[in-house]
Coordinates of C-alpha atoms in Angstrom, one line a residue:
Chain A
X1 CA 99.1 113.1 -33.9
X2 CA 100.2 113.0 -37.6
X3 CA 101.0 116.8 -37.6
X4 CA 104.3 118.7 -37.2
X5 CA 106.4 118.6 -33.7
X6 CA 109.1 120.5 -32.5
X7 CA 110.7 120.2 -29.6
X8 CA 111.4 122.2 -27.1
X9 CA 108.5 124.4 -27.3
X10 CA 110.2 127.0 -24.9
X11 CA 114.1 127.5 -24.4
X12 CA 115.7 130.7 -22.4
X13 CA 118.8 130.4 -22.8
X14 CA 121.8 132.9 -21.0
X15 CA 123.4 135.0 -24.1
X16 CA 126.5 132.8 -25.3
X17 CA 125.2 129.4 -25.3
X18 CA 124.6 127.2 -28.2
X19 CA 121.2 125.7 -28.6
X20 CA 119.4 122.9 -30.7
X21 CA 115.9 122.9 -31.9
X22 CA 114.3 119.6 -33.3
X23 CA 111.8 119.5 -36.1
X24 CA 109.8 115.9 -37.0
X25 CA 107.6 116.7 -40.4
X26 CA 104.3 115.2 -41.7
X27 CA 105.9 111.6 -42.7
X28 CA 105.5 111.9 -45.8
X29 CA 106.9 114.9 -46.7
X30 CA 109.7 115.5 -48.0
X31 CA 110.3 119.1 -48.1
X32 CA 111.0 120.8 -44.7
X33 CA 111.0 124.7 -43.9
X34 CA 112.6 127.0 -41.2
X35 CA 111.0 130.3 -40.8
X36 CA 111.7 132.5 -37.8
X37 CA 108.7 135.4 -36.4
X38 CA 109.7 138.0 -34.1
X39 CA 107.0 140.3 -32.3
X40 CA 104.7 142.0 -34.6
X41 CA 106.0 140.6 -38.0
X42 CA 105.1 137.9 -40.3
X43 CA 107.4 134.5 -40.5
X44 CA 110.5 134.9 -42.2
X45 CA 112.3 132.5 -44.3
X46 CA 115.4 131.0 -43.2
X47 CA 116.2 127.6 -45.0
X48 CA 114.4 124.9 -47.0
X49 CA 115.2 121.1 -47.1
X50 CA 114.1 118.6 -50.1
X51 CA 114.8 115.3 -48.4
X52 CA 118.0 115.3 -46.8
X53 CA 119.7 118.1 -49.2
X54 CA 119.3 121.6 -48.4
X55 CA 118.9 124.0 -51.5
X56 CA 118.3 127.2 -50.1
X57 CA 119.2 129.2 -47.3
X58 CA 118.3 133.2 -46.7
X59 CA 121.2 135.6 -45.7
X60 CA 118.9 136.1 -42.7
X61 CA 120.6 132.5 -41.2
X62 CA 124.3 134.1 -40.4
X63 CA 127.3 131.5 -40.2
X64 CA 126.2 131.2 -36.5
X65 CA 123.2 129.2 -37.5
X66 CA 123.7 125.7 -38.9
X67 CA 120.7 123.0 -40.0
X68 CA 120.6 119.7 -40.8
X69 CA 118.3 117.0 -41.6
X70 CA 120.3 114.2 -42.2
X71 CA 118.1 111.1 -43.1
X72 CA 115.3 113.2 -44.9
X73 CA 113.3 113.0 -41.7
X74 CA 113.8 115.1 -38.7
X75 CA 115.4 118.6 -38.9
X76 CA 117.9 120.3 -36.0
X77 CA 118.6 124.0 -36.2
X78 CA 121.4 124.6 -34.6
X79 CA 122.2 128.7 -33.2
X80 CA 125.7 128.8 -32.0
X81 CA 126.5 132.0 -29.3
X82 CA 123.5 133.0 -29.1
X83 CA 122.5 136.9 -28.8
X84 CA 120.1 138.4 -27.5
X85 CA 118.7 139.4 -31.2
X86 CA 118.0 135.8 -31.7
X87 CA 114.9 135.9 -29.6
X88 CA 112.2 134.7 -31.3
X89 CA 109.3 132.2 -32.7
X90 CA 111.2 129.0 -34.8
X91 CA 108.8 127.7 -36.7
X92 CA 109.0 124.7 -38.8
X93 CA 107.1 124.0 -41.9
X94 CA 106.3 121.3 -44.3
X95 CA 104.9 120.3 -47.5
X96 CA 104.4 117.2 -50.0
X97 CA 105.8 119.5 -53.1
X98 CA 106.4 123.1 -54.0
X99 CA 104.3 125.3 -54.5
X100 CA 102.3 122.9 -52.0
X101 CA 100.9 124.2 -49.0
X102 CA 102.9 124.3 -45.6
X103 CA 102.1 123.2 -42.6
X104 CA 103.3 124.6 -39.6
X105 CA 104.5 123.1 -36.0
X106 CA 103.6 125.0 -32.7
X107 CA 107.4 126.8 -32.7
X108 CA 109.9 127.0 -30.3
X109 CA 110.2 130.4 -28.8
X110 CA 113.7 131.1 -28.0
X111 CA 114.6 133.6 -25.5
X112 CA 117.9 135.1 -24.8
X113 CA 118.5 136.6 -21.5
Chain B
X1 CA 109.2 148.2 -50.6
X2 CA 108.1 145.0 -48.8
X3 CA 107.6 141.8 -51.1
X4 CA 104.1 141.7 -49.3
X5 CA 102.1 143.9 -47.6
X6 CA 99.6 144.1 -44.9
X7 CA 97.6 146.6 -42.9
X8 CA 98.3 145.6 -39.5
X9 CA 95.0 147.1 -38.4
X10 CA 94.0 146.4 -35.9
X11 CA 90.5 145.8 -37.9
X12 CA 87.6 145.8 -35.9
X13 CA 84.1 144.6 -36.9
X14 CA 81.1 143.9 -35.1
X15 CA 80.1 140.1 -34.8
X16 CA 78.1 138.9 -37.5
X17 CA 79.5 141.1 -39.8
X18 CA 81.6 140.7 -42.5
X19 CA 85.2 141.0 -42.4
X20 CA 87.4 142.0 -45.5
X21 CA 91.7 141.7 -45.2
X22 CA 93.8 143.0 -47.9
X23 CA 97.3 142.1 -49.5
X24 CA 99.7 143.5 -52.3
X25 CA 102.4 141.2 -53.6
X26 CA 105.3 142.7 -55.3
X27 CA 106.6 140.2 -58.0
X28 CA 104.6 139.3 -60.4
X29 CA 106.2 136.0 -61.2
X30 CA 104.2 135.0 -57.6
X31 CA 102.3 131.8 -58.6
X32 CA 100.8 130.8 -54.8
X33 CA 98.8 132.4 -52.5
X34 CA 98.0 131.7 -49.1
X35 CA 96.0 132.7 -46.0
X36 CA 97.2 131.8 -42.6
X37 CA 95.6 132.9 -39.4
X38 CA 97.4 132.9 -35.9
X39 CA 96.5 133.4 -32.7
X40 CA 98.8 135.0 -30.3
X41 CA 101.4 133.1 -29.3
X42 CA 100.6 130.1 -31.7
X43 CA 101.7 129.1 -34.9
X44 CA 100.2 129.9 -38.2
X45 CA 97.6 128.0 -39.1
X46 CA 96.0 127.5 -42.8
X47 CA 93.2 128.7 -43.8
X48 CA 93.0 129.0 -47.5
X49 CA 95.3 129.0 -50.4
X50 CA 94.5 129.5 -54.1
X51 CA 96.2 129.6 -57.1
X52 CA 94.4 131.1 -59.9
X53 CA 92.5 134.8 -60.2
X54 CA 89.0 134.8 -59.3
X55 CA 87.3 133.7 -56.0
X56 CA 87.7 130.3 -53.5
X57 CA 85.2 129.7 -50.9
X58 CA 85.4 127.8 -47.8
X59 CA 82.4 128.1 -45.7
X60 CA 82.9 131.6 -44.1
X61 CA 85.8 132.3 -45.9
X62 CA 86.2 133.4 -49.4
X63 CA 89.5 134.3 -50.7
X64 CA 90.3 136.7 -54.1
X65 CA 93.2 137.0 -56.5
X66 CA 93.9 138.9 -59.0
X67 CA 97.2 138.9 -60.4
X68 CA 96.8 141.9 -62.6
X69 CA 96.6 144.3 -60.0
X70 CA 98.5 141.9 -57.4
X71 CA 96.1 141.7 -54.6
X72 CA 94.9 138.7 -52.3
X73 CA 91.8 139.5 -50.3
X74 CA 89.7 137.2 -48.0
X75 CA 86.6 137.9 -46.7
X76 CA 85.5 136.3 -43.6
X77 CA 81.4 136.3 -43.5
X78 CA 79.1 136.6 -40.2
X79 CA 82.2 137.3 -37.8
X80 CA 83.1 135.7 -35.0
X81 CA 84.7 136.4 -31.5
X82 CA 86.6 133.2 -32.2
X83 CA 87.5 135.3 -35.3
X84 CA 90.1 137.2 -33.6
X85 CA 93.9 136.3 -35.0
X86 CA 96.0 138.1 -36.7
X87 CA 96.0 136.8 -40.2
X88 CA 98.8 136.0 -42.4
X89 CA 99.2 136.5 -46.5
X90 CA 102.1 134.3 -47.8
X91 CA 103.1 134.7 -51.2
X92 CA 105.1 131.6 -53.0
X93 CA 107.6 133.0 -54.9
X94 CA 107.1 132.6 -58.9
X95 CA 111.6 132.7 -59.3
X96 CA 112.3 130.1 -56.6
X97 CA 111.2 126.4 -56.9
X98 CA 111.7 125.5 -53.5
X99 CA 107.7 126.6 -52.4
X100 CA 109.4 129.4 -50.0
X101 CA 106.7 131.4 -47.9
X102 CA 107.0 135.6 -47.9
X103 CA 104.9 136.4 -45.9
X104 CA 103.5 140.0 -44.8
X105 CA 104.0 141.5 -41.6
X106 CA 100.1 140.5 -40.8
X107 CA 96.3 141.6 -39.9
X108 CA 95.1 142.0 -36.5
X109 CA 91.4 141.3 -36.6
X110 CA 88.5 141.8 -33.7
X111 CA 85.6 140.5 -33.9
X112 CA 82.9 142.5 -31.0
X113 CA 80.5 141.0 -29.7

């Protein structure tokens, strides 16, 4: 499967705890998106990635949130005490160039108890 | 004002018939425009994109612009049940670089049989 992955796909988590979600892109791109969906709404934009820098990130991702991707390949997002607000779909993204088309993985969908 | 905006329906159309989804983009500067469509509890999936005004077709699907009155459409001929999904308009915004989606809050779509 050449497409996106992330891993987990599911997570519950108690209200507190630090979690870690992994993102592996199509190989060869080199631009990498974080969006987050919550019931009902469209994907919002959190951060974007060209190769290993990261050059934009929304006020949406509070200093509690943290994301790397250090060798221009794989992605973590990192939510530090999480609340129970941060339930959600993470979805990761990726493209060859902007404005290219994005293609999504299958999310993590967090859930904070 | 939302950036981009959806009727979140729910639209419901007959099967066989055709099925028309609407979208108004706020900044004009927008230079990419894309269709996603999303099943519940999935992740987005593409289905179109285009860039200049006019019309794109894709077998059943045909998608419109027209940046003078800021409007995406996409039409979906002879309707499926498989059809159902809520369906996504993400607008690349013209004053960042980085490809970043805005996307509206989305169209839920039933296709009868």
């Amino acid at each position: 499967d050449t497409g996106v992955s992330q891993d987990p796909r599911h997570k519950i988590t108690k209200r507190g705890q630090n979690v870690t979600f992994r993102c592996d892109p199509i190989s060869e791109h080199n631009r990498l998106y974080w969006y987050r969906q919550t019931l009902g709404q469209g994907p919002e934009f959190l951060t974007y990635f060209q190769n290993e820098a990261q050059l934009e990130k929304s006020r949406l991702l509070s200093d509690r949130f943290s994301a790397e991707r250090p060798k221009g390949s794989f992605s973590t997002l990192e939510i530090q005490r999480t609340e129970q607000g941060d339930s959600a779909m993470y979805l990761c993204a990726s493209s060859l160039k902007g404005p290219d088309t994005q293609y999504f993985g299958p999310g993590t969908r967090l859930t904070v108890l | 004002q939302k950036e981009v905006e959806q009727n979140s329906g729910p639209l419901s159309v007959p099967e066989g018939a055709i099925a028309s989804l609407n979208c108004t983009y706020s900044d004009r500067g927008s230079q990419s425009f894309f269709w996603y469509r999303q099943y519940s509890g999935k992740s987005p999936e593409l289905i179109m994109s285009i860039y200049s005004n006019g019309d794109k077709e894709d077998g059943r699907f045909t998608a419109q612009l027209n940046k003078a009155s800021q409007y995406v459409s996409l039409l979906i001929r002879d309707s499926q049940p498989s059809d159902s999904a809520t369906y996504l308009c993400a607008v690349g915004r013209g004053s960042s670089n980085t490809g970043k989606l805005i996307f509206g809050q989305g169209t839920t779509l039933q296709v009868k049989p």
